[in-house]
């Protein structure tokens, strides 16, 4: 069987949003998506992909709930919109899980690309926007 080169998603310093707890959670999400990319490239089976996606869903839930709680606690003005963005991603991950469950087919690299692009884009734009607000409130 031919193997493609694994697409990777690795943490970079430019992803830092200036709040250590969030950086650690983002790194965990990035590592889970990276693992999915490797699983896809290695043509690992349905079960492996299901467990990686389940871990990603759990880390996503953990991170979004932490981030949302902090944004609310610190009265971040754009919190409602930020929650909407999170909900969209949660729904996408749930849909991929459901599709995987239903078809028992393996995931394609397009799924990896979607997850990577979404998270990278979200960290670099929406998450980065709360940085001055939270840092200004003394959160690091
Ligand atoms: Fe966020
Ligand atoms: Fe985040």
Short mmCIF file of C-alpha atoms and ligand atoms in Angstrom, two decimals:
data_model
loop_
_atom_site.label_atom_id
_atom_site.label_comp_id
_atom_site.label_asym_id
_atom_site.label_seq_id
_atom_site.Cartn_x
_atom_site.Cartn_y
_atom_site.Cartn_z
CA UNK A 1 0.00 0.00 0.00
CA UNK A 2 1.36 3.41 -0.86
CA UNK A 3 1.87 5.81 1.96
CA UNK A 4 1.64 9.53 1.59
CA UNK A 5 3.90 11.79 3.55
CA UNK A 6 2.19 12.70 6.81
CA UNK A 7 0.87 16.25 6.89
CA UNK A 8 1.83 17.87 10.16
CA UNK A 9 0.47 20.48 12.53
CA UNK A 10 2.95 21.53 15.17
CA UNK A 11 2.95 24.23 17.80
CA UNK A 12 4.70 27.49 16.92
CA UNK A 13 5.47 30.38 19.27
CA UNK A 14 3.36 32.69 17.12
CA UNK A 15 0.30 30.69 18.31
CA UNK A 16 0.79 31.96 21.85
CA UNK A 17 -2.25 33.94 23.03
CA UNK A 18 -0.42 35.18 26.12
CA UNK A 19 -2.36 33.02 28.58
CA UNK A 20 -0.38 29.98 29.61
CA UNK A 21 -3.34 27.69 30.38
CA UNK A 22 -4.82 28.35 26.93
CA UNK A 23 -1.49 27.82 25.17
CA UNK A 24 -1.21 24.40 26.83
CA UNK A 25 -4.74 23.46 25.80
CA UNK A 26 -4.15 24.69 22.25
CA UNK A 27 -0.96 22.62 22.09
CA UNK A 28 -2.96 19.55 23.12
CA UNK A 29 -5.53 20.20 20.39
CA UNK A 30 -2.78 20.74 17.84
CA UNK A 31 -1.11 17.47 18.86
CA UNK A 32 -4.39 15.56 18.48
CA UNK A 33 -4.96 16.98 14.99
CA UNK A 34 -1.34 16.19 14.10
CA UNK A 35 -1.87 12.61 15.26
CA UNK A 36 -4.91 12.39 13.02
CA UNK A 37 -2.81 13.56 10.06
CA UNK A 38 -0.28 10.82 10.76
CA UNK A 39 -3.05 8.21 11.10
CA UNK A 40 -4.49 9.29 7.75
CA UNK A 41 -1.08 9.19 6.05
CA UNK A 42 -0.38 5.75 7.49
CA UNK A 43 -3.81 4.59 6.35
CA UNK A 44 -4.63 3.43 9.84
CA UNK A 45 -8.05 1.92 10.29
CA UNK A 46 -11.40 3.10 11.43
CA UNK A 47 -10.86 2.26 15.10
CA UNK A 48 -7.66 4.28 15.37
CA UNK A 49 -9.31 7.26 13.73
CA UNK A 50 -12.36 6.95 15.91
CA UNK A 51 -10.27 7.06 19.07
CA UNK A 52 -8.20 10.06 17.90
CA UNK A 53 -11.36 11.94 16.95
CA UNK A 54 -12.92 11.08 20.32
CA UNK A 55 -9.84 12.48 22.08
CA UNK A 56 -9.98 15.59 19.92
CA UNK A 57 -13.68 16.07 20.77
CA UNK A 58 -12.91 15.73 24.49
CA UNK A 59 -9.98 18.19 24.39
CA UNK A 60 -12.09 20.59 22.34
CA UNK A 61 -14.89 20.49 24.89
CA UNK A 62 -12.41 20.94 27.73
CA UNK A 63 -10.69 23.88 26.06
CA UNK A 64 -13.79 25.70 24.82
CA UNK A 65 -15.50 25.47 28.20
CA UNK A 66 -12.39 26.80 29.98
CA UNK A 67 -11.92 29.62 27.49
CA UNK A 68 -15.60 30.59 27.53
CA UNK A 69 -15.71 30.61 31.32
CA UNK A 70 -12.68 32.90 31.50
CA UNK A 71 -13.98 35.21 28.75
CA UNK A 72 -17.26 35.55 30.65
CA UNK A 73 -15.55 36.02 34.01
CA UNK A 74 -13.37 38.81 32.58
CA UNK A 75 -16.33 40.41 30.74
CA UNK A 76 -14.76 40.08 27.31
CA UNK A 77 -17.00 42.23 25.05
CA UNK A 78 -17.01 39.84 22.07
CA UNK A 79 -17.86 36.72 24.08
CA UNK A 80 -21.19 35.95 22.35
CA UNK A 81 -19.62 35.90 18.90
CA UNK A 82 -16.69 33.87 20.21
CA UNK A 83 -19.09 31.24 21.55
CA UNK A 84 -20.77 31.03 18.15
CA UNK A 85 -17.42 30.31 16.52
CA UNK A 86 -16.69 27.57 19.04
CA UNK A 87 -20.09 25.99 18.49
CA UNK A 88 -19.43 25.76 14.75
CA UNK A 89 -16.23 23.82 15.29
CA UNK A 90 -17.80 21.53 17.91
CA UNK A 91 -20.54 20.72 15.41
CA UNK A 92 -18.00 19.96 12.67
CA UNK A 93 -16.08 17.57 14.92
CA UNK A 94 -19.36 15.90 15.95
CA UNK A 95 -20.35 15.55 12.29
CA UNK A 96 -17.03 13.95 11.37
CA UNK A 97 -17.44 11.54 14.30
CA UNK A 98 -20.99 10.65 13.22
CA UNK A 99 -19.94 10.16 9.58
CA UNK A 100 -17.06 7.98 10.68
CA UNK A 101 -19.35 5.95 12.91
CA UNK A 102 -21.92 5.53 10.15
CA UNK A 103 -19.62 4.64 7.27
CA UNK A 104 -16.78 3.01 9.17
CA UNK A 105 -14.64 4.46 6.41
CA UNK A 106 -11.36 6.13 7.21
CA UNK A 107 -10.97 9.89 7.18
CA UNK A 108 -9.40 11.75 4.30
CA UNK A 109 -6.66 14.32 4.39
CA UNK A 110 -9.34 16.93 3.67
CA UNK A 111 -10.64 16.39 7.21
CA UNK A 112 -7.17 16.96 8.64
CA UNK A 113 -6.82 20.12 6.54
CA UNK A 114 -10.18 21.46 7.67
CA UNK A 115 -9.41 20.89 11.36
CA UNK A 116 -5.91 22.34 11.09
CA UNK A 117 -6.99 25.39 9.11
CA UNK A 118 -9.90 26.08 11.40
CA UNK A 119 -7.89 25.85 14.62
CA UNK A 120 -4.90 27.76 13.28
CA UNK A 121 -7.17 30.48 11.89
CA UNK A 122 -9.17 30.66 15.12
CA UNK A 123 -6.09 30.96 17.34
CA UNK A 124 -4.47 33.57 15.11
CA UNK A 125 -7.58 35.75 14.77
CA UNK A 126 -10.43 35.26 17.28
CA UNK A 127 -8.32 33.98 20.19
CA UNK A 128 -5.55 36.51 19.56
CA UNK A 129 -8.14 39.29 19.83
CA UNK A 130 -8.85 38.56 23.52
CA UNK A 131 -5.16 38.75 24.39
CA UNK A 132 -4.99 42.49 25.20
CA UNK A 133 -8.23 42.29 27.19
CA UNK A 134 -7.12 39.34 29.33
CA UNK A 135 -3.51 40.45 29.70
CA UNK A 136 -4.79 43.92 30.57
CA UNK A 137 -6.87 42.33 33.32
CA UNK A 138 -3.75 40.69 34.72
CA UNK A 139 -4.25 37.21 33.28
CA UNK A 140 -1.12 35.57 31.87
FE1 LIG B 1 -11.54 30.44 21.05
FE1 LIG B 2 -8.79 28.77 22.01
#
